[in-house]
CSV table of C-alpha atoms in Angstrom, one decimal:
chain,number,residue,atom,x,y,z
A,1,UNK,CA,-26.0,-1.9,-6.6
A,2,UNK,CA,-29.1,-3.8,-7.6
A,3,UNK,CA,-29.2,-5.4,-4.4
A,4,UNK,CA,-28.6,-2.1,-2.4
A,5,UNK,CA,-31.4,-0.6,-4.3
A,6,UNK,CA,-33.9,-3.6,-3.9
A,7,UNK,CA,-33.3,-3.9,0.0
A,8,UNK,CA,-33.9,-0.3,0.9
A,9,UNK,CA,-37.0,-0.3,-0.8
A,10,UNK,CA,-37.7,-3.1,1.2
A,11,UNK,CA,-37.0,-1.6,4.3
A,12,UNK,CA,-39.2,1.0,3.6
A,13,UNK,CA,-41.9,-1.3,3.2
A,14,UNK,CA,-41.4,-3.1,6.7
A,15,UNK,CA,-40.5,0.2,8.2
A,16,UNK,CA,-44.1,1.0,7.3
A,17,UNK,CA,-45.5,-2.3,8.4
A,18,UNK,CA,-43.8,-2.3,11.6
A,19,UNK,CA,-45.4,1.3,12.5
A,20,UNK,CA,-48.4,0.1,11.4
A,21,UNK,CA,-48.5,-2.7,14.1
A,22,UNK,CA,-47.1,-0.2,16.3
A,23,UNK,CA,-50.4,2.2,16.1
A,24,UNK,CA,-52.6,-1.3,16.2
A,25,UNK,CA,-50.8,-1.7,19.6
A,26,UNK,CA,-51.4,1.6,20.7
A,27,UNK,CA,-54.7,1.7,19.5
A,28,UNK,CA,-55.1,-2.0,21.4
A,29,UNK,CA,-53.8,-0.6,24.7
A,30,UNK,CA,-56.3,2.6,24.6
A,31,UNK,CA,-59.7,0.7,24.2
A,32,UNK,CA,-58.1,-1.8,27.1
A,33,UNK,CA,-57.6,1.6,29.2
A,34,UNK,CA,-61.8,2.5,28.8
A,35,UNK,CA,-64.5,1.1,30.9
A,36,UNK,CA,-66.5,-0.5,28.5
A,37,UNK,CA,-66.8,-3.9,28.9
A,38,UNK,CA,-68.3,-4.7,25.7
A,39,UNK,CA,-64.9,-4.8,24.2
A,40,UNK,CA,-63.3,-8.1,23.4
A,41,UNK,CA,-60.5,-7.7,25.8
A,42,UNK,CA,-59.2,-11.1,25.1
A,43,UNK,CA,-58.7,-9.8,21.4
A,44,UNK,CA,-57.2,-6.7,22.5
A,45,UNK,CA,-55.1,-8.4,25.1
A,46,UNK,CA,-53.8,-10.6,22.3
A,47,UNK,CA,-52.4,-7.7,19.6
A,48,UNK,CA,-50.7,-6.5,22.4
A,49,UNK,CA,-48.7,-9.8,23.3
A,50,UNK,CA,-47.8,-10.2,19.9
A,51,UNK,CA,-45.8,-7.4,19.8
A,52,UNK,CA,-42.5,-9.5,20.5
A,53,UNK,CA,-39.7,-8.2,18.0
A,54,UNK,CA,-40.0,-4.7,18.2
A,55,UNK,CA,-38.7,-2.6,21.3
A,56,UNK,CA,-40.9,-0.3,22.3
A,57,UNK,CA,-40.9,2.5,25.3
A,58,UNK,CA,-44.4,3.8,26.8
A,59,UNK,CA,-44.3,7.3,28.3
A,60,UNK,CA,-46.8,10.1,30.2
A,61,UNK,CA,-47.4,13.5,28.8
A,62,UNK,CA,-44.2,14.5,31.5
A,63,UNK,CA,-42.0,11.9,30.0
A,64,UNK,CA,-41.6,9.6,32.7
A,65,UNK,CA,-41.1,6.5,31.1
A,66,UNK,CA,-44.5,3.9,32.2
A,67,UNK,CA,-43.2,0.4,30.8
A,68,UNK,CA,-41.2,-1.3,28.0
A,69,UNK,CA,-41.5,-4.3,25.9
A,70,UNK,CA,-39.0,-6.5,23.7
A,71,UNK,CA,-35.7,-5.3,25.2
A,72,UNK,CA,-32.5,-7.1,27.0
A,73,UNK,CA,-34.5,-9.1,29.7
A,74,UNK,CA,-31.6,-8.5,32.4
A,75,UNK,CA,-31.8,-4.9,31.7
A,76,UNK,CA,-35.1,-3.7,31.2
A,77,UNK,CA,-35.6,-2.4,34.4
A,78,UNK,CA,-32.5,-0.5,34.3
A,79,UNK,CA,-33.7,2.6,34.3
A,80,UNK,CA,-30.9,4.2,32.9
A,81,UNK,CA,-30.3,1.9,30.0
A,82,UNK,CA,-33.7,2.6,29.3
A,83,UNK,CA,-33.9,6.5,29.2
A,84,UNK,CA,-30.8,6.5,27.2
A,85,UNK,CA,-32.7,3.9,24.4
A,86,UNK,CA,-35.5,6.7,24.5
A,87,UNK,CA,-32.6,9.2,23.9
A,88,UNK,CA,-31.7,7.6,21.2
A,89,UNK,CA,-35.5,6.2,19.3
A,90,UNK,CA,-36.6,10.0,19.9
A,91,UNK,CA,-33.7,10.7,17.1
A,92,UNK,CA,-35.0,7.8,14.6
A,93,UNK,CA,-38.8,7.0,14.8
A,94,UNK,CA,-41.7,9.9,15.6
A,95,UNK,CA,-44.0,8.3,18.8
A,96,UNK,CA,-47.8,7.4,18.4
A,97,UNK,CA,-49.8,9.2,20.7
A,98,UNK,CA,-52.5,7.3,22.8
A,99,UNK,CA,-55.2,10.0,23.3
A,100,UNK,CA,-57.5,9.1,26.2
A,101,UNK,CA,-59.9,11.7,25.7
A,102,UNK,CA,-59.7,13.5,28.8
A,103,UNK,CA,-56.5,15.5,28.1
A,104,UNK,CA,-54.5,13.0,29.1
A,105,UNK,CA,-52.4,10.9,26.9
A,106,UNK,CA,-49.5,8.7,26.7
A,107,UNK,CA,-46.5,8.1,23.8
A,108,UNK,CA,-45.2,4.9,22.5
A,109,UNK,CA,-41.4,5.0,21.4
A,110,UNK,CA,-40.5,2.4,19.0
A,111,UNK,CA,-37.3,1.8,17.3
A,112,UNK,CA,-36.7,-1.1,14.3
A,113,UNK,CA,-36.8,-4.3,14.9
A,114,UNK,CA,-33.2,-7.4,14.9
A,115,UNK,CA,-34.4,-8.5,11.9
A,116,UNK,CA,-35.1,-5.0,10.0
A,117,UNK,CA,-31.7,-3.3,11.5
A,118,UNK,CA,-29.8,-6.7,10.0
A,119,UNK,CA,-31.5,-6.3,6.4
A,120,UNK,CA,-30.6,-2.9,6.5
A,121,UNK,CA,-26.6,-3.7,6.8
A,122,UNK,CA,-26.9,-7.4,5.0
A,123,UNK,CA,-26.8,-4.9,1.4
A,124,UNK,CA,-23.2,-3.4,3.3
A,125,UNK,CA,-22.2,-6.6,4.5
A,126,UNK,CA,-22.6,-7.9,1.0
A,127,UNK,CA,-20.9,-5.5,-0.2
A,128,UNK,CA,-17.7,-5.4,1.7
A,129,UNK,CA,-17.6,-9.6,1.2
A,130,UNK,CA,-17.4,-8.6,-2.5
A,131,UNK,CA,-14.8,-5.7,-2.2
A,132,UNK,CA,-13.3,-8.3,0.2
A,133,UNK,CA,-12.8,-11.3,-2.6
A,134,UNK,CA,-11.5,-8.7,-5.2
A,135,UNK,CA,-9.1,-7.5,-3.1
A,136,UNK,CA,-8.1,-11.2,-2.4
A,137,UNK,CA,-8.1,-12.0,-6.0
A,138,UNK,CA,-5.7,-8.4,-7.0
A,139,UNK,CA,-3.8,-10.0,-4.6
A,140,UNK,CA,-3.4,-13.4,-5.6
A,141,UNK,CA,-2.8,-12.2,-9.2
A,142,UNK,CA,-0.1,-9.4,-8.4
A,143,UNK,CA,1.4,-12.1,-6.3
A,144,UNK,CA,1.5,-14.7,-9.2
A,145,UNK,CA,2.5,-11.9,-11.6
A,146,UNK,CA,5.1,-10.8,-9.7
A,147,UNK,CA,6.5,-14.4,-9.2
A,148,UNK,CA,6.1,-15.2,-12.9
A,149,UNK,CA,8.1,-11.6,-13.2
A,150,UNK,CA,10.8,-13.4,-11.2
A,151,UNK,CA,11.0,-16.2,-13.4
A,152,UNK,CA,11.4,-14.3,-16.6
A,153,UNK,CA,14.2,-12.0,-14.6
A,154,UNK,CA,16.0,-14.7,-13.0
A,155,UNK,CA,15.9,-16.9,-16.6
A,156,UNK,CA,16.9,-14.0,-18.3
A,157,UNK,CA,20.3,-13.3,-15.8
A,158,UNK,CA,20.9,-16.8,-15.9
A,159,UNK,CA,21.4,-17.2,-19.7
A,160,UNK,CA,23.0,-13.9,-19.9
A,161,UNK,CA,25.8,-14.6,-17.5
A,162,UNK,CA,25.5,-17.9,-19.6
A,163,UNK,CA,26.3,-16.1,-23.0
A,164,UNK,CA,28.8,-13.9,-21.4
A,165,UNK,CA,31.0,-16.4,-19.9
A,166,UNK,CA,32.9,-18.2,-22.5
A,167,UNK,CA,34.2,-15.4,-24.7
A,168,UNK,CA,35.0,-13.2,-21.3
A,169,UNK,CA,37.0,-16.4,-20.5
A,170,UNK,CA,39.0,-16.3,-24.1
A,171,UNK,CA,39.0,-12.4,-24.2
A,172,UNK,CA,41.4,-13.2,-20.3
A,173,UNK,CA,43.3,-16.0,-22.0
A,174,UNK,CA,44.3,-13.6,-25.3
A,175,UNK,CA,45.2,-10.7,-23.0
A,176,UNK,CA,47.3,-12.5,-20.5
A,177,UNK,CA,48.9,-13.8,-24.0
A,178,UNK,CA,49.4,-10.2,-25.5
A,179,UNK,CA,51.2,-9.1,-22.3
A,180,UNK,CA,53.7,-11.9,-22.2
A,181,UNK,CA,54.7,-10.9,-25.7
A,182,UNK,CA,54.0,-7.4,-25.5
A,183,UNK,CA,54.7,-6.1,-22.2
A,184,UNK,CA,55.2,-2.4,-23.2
A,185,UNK,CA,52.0,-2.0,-24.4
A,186,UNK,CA,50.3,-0.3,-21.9
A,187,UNK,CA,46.7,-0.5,-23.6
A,188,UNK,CA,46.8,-4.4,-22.9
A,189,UNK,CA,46.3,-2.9,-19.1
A,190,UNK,CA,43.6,-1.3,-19.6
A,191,UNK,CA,41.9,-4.1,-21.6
A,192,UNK,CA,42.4,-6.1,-18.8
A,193,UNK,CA,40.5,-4.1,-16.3
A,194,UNK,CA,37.6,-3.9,-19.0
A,195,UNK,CA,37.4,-7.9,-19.2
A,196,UNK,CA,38.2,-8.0,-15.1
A,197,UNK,CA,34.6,-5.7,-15.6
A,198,UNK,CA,33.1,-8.0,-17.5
A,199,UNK,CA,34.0,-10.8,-15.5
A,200,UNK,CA,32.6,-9.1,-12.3
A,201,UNK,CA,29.3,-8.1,-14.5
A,202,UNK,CA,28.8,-12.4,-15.6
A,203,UNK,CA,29.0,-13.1,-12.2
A,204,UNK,CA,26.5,-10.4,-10.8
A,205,UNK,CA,23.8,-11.7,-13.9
A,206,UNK,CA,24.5,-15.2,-12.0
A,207,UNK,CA,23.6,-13.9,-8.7
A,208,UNK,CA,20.0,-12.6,-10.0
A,209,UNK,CA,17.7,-14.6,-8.7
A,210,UNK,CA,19.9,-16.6,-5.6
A,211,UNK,CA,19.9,-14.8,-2.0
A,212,UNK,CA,22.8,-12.9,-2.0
A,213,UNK,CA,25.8,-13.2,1.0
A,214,UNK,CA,25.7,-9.8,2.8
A,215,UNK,CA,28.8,-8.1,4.0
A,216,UNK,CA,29.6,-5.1,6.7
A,217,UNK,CA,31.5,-2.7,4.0
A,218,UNK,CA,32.3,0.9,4.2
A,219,UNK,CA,29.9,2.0,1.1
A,220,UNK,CA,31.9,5.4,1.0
A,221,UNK,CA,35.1,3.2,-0.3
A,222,UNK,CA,31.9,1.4,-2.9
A,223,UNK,CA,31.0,4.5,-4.2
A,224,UNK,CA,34.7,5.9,-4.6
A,225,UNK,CA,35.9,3.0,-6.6
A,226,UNK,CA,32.6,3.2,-9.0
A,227,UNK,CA,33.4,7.0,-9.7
A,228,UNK,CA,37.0,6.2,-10.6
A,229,UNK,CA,35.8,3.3,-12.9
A,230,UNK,CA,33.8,5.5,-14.4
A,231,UNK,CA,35.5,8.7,-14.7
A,232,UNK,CA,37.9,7.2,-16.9
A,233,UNK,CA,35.6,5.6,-19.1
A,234,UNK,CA,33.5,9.4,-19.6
A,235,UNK,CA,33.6,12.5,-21.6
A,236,UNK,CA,35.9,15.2,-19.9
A,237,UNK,CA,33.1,17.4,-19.5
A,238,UNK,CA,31.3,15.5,-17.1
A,239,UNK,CA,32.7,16.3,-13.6
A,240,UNK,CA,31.8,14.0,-10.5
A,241,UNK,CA,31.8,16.1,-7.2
A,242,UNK,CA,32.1,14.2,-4.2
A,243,UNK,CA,30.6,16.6,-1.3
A,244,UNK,CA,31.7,13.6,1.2
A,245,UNK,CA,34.5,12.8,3.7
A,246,UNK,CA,36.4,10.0,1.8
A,247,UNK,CA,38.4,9.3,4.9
A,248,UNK,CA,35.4,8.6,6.9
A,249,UNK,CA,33.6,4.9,7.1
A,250,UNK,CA,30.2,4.4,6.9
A,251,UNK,CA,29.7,1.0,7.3
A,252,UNK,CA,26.6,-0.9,5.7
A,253,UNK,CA,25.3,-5.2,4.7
A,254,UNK,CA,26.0,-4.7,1.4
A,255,UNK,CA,26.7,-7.0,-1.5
A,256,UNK,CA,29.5,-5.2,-3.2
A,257,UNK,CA,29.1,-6.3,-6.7
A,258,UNK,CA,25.3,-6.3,-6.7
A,259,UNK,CA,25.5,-2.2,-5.0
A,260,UNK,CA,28.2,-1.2,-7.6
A,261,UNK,CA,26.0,-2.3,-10.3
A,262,UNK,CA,23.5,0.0,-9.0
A,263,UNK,CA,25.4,3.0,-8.8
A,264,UNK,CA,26.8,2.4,-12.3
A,265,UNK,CA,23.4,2.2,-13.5
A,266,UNK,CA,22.4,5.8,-11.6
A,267,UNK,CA,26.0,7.2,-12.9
A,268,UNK,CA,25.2,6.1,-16.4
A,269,UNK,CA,21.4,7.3,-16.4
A,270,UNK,CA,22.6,10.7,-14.5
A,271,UNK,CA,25.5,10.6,-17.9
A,272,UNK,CA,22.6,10.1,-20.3
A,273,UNK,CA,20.5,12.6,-18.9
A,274,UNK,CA,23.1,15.4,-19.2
A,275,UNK,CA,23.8,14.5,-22.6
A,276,UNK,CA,27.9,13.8,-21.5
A,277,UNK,CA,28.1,17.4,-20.1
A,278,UNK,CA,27.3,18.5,-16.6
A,279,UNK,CA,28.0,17.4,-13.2
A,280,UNK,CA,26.8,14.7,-11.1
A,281,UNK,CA,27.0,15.5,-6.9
A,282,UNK,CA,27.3,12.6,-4.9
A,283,UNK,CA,26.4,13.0,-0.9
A,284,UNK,CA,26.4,10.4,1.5
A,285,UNK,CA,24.9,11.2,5.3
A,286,UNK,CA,24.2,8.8,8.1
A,287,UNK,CA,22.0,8.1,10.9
A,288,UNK,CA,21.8,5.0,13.5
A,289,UNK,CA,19.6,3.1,11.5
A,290,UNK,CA,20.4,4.2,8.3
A,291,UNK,CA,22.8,5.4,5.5
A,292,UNK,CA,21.9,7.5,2.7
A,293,UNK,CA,23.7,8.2,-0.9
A,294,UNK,CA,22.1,11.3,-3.0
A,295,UNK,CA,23.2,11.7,-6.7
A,296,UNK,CA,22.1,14.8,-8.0
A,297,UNK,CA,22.7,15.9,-11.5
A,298,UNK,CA,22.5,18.4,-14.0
A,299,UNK,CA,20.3,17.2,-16.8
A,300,UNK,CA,17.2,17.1,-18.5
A,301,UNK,CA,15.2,16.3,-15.3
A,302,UNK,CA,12.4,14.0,-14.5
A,303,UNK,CA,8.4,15.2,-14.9
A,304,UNK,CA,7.2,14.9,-11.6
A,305,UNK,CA,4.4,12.4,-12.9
A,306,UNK,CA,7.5,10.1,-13.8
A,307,UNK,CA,9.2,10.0,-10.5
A,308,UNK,CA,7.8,6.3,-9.8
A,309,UNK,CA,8.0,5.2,-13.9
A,310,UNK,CA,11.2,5.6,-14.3
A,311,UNK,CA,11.7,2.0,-12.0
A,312,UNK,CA,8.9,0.1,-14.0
A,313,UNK,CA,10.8,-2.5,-16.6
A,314,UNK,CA,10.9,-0.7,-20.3
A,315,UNK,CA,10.0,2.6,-19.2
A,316,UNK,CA,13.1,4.5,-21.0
A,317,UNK,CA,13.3,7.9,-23.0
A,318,UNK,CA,16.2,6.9,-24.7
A,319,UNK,CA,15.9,6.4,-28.8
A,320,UNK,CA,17.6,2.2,-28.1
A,321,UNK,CA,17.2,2.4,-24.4
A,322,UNK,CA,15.6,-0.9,-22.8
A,323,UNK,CA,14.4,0.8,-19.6
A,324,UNK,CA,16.2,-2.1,-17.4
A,325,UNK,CA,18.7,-0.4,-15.3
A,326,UNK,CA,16.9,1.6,-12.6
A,327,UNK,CA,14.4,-1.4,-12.6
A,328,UNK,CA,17.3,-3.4,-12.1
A,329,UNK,CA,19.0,-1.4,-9.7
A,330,UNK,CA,15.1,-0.8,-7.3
A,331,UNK,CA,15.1,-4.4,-7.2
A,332,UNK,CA,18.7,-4.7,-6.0
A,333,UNK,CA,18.3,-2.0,-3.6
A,334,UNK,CA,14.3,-3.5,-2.4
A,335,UNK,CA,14.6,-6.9,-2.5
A,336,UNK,CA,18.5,-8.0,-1.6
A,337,UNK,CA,19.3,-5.0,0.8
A,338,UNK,CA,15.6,-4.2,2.0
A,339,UNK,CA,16.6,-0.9,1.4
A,340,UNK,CA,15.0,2.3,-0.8
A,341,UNK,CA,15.2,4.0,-4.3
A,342,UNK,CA,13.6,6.9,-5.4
A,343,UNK,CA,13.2,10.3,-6.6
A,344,UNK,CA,13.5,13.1,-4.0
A,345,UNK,CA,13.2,15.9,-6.2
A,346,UNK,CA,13.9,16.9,-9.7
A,347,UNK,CA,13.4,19.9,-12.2
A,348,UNK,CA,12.7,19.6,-15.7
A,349,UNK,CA,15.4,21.7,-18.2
A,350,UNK,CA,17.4,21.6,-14.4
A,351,UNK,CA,18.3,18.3,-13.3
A,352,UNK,CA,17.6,15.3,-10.6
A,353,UNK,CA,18.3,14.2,-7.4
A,354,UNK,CA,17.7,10.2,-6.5
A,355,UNK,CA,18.0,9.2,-3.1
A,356,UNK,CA,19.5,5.2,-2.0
A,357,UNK,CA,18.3,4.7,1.4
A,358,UNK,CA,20.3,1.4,3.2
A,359,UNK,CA,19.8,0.0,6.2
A,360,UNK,CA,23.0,0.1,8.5
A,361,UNK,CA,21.4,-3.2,10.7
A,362,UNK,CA,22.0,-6.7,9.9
A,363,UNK,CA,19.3,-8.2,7.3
């Protein structure tokens, strides 16, 4: 700002000096037009040839343009290219008038010199170099935050899958034991599809961080095996309504464990939301490029101010919430599937609508 301040001021003052040299020339090039031969035309003659940096236009009284000085040497007889500089110096500078004393006269158009018009945008150029290395250095530190991010996410899935491994492994071994001996217990079933879960939820911690294999699926068949997971495993008052075609196949690259963790996060934050009453609507359209899941519920609703916080790591509203599962689930959906998660619309005291966007071509 300094700088800007100092170099106008400074163009003010060479603005000034450069029409004072103008007027000296015109002044030079009046006493050459007189008679009088007791001027020191050598003098005069030399003011006017050191006029060499700023382009100037000599005119009548009709206009017609006389001569010009200190323009493109290849097109300073053009006279086109020179009428439309006068165009254009009539706008910027006032001429000096050569009076002649006889009711004639003639005008000098000048316009700023190279070296003035280039300290006028050096304070701009300077200017945009600085923007230019702040937004390189933003840059450079979002990258290396976001990578550092990365480490800390892909650490933390690592151990986790690590910690969950070994008693998922003895919870299997002491079901499979409790059905041999107990076969009519029916419960040991259903204990078995919970450790089958928590087998499939090791292995997706495992596959944070490594470039997941991609599949063609049918993500209708996805999302209709995660609702009857879950439907069993929620309050009777919570109703899922699929407003889809279950017989129909929209096919989609999808990592099937990494997607159903998604949608279980979405289900479970929709759940939350309502409080474990309400409904959750689940629609799934497609077009050539894309395929598109909505899950709409019933709850609390999201403050339209939140519709992009809600995805940032340990934003939660929940009293023990950790605020990892829709950060969890964007950067399933961004990174792995190059797909999109957001918000398309949502009503607080009404409920939510979230929108999964997956692209239907080969990553």
């Amino acid at each position: 700002m300094g700088s800007l301040i100092y170099t106008n001021n400074l163009v003010g003052r060479l603005k000034q000096e450069e029409r004072k040299n103008i007027e000296l020339w015109a002044e030079a090039t009046r006493l050459l037009s007189l008679s009088d031969t007791s001027q020191n035309v050598e003098f005069l003659f030399s003011i006017i040839a050191n006029n060499n940096t700023i382009p100037v236009i000599l005119t009548d009284e009709s206009d017609s343009i006389i001569s010009s000085g200190n323009f493109d040497p290849e097109r300073r007889n053009n006279s086109r290219f020179l009428r439309k500089n006068l165009n254009k110096i009539k706008e910027k500078n006032d001429p000096i008038k050569i009076d002649f004393g006889d009711g004639h006269f003639n005008l000098i158009y000048y316009k700023d010199s190279i070296i003035l018009t280039m300290l006028i945008f050096y304070p701009y150029v300077q200017l945009a170099i600085i923007l230019l290395f702040i937004l390189v250095s933003y840059l450079a530190f979002s990258s290396s935050r976001k990578a550092e991010q990365n480490q800390v996410w892909v650490g933390m899935s690592k151990e986790t899958a690590h910690q969950l491994g070994t008693p998922t492994s003895s919870l299997a071994g002491w079901i499979e034991i409790l059905q041999q001996k107990y076969p009519e217990i029916s419960i040991t079933r259903e204990l078995a599809i919970d450790v089958q879960r928590l087998e499939k939820v090791t292995e997706r911690f495992s596959r944070i961080g490594s470039k997941p294999a991609l599949t063609n699926e049918n993500l209708i068949s996805i999302v209709s095996r995660t609702i009857e997971y879950l439907k069993s495993r929620t309050s009777s008052k919570v109703r899922f309504i699929s407003d889809y075609n279950s017989e129909q196949e929209v096919i989609v690259p999808v990592n099937s464990a990494l997607f159903e963790w998604v949608l279980e996060n979405v289900f479970k934050n929709a759940i939350d939301s309502m409080e474990g009453s309400g409904e959750i609507t689940i629609r799934i359209l497609e077009s050539d490029k894309n395929a598109v899941i909505d899950i709409s519920d019933t709850g609390k609703g999201i403050p339209k101010s939140a519709f992009n916080k809600i995805f940032n790591p340990g934003y939660t509203t929940k009293q023990r919430g950790w605020g990892l599962g829709l950060s969890l689930a964007k950067r399933i959906i961004e990174e792995y599937h190059k797909g999109r998660i957001f918000v398309t619309n949502s009503e607080v005291g009404k409920g939510s609508c979230l929108r999964i966007v997956m692209n239907k071509e080969k990553i």
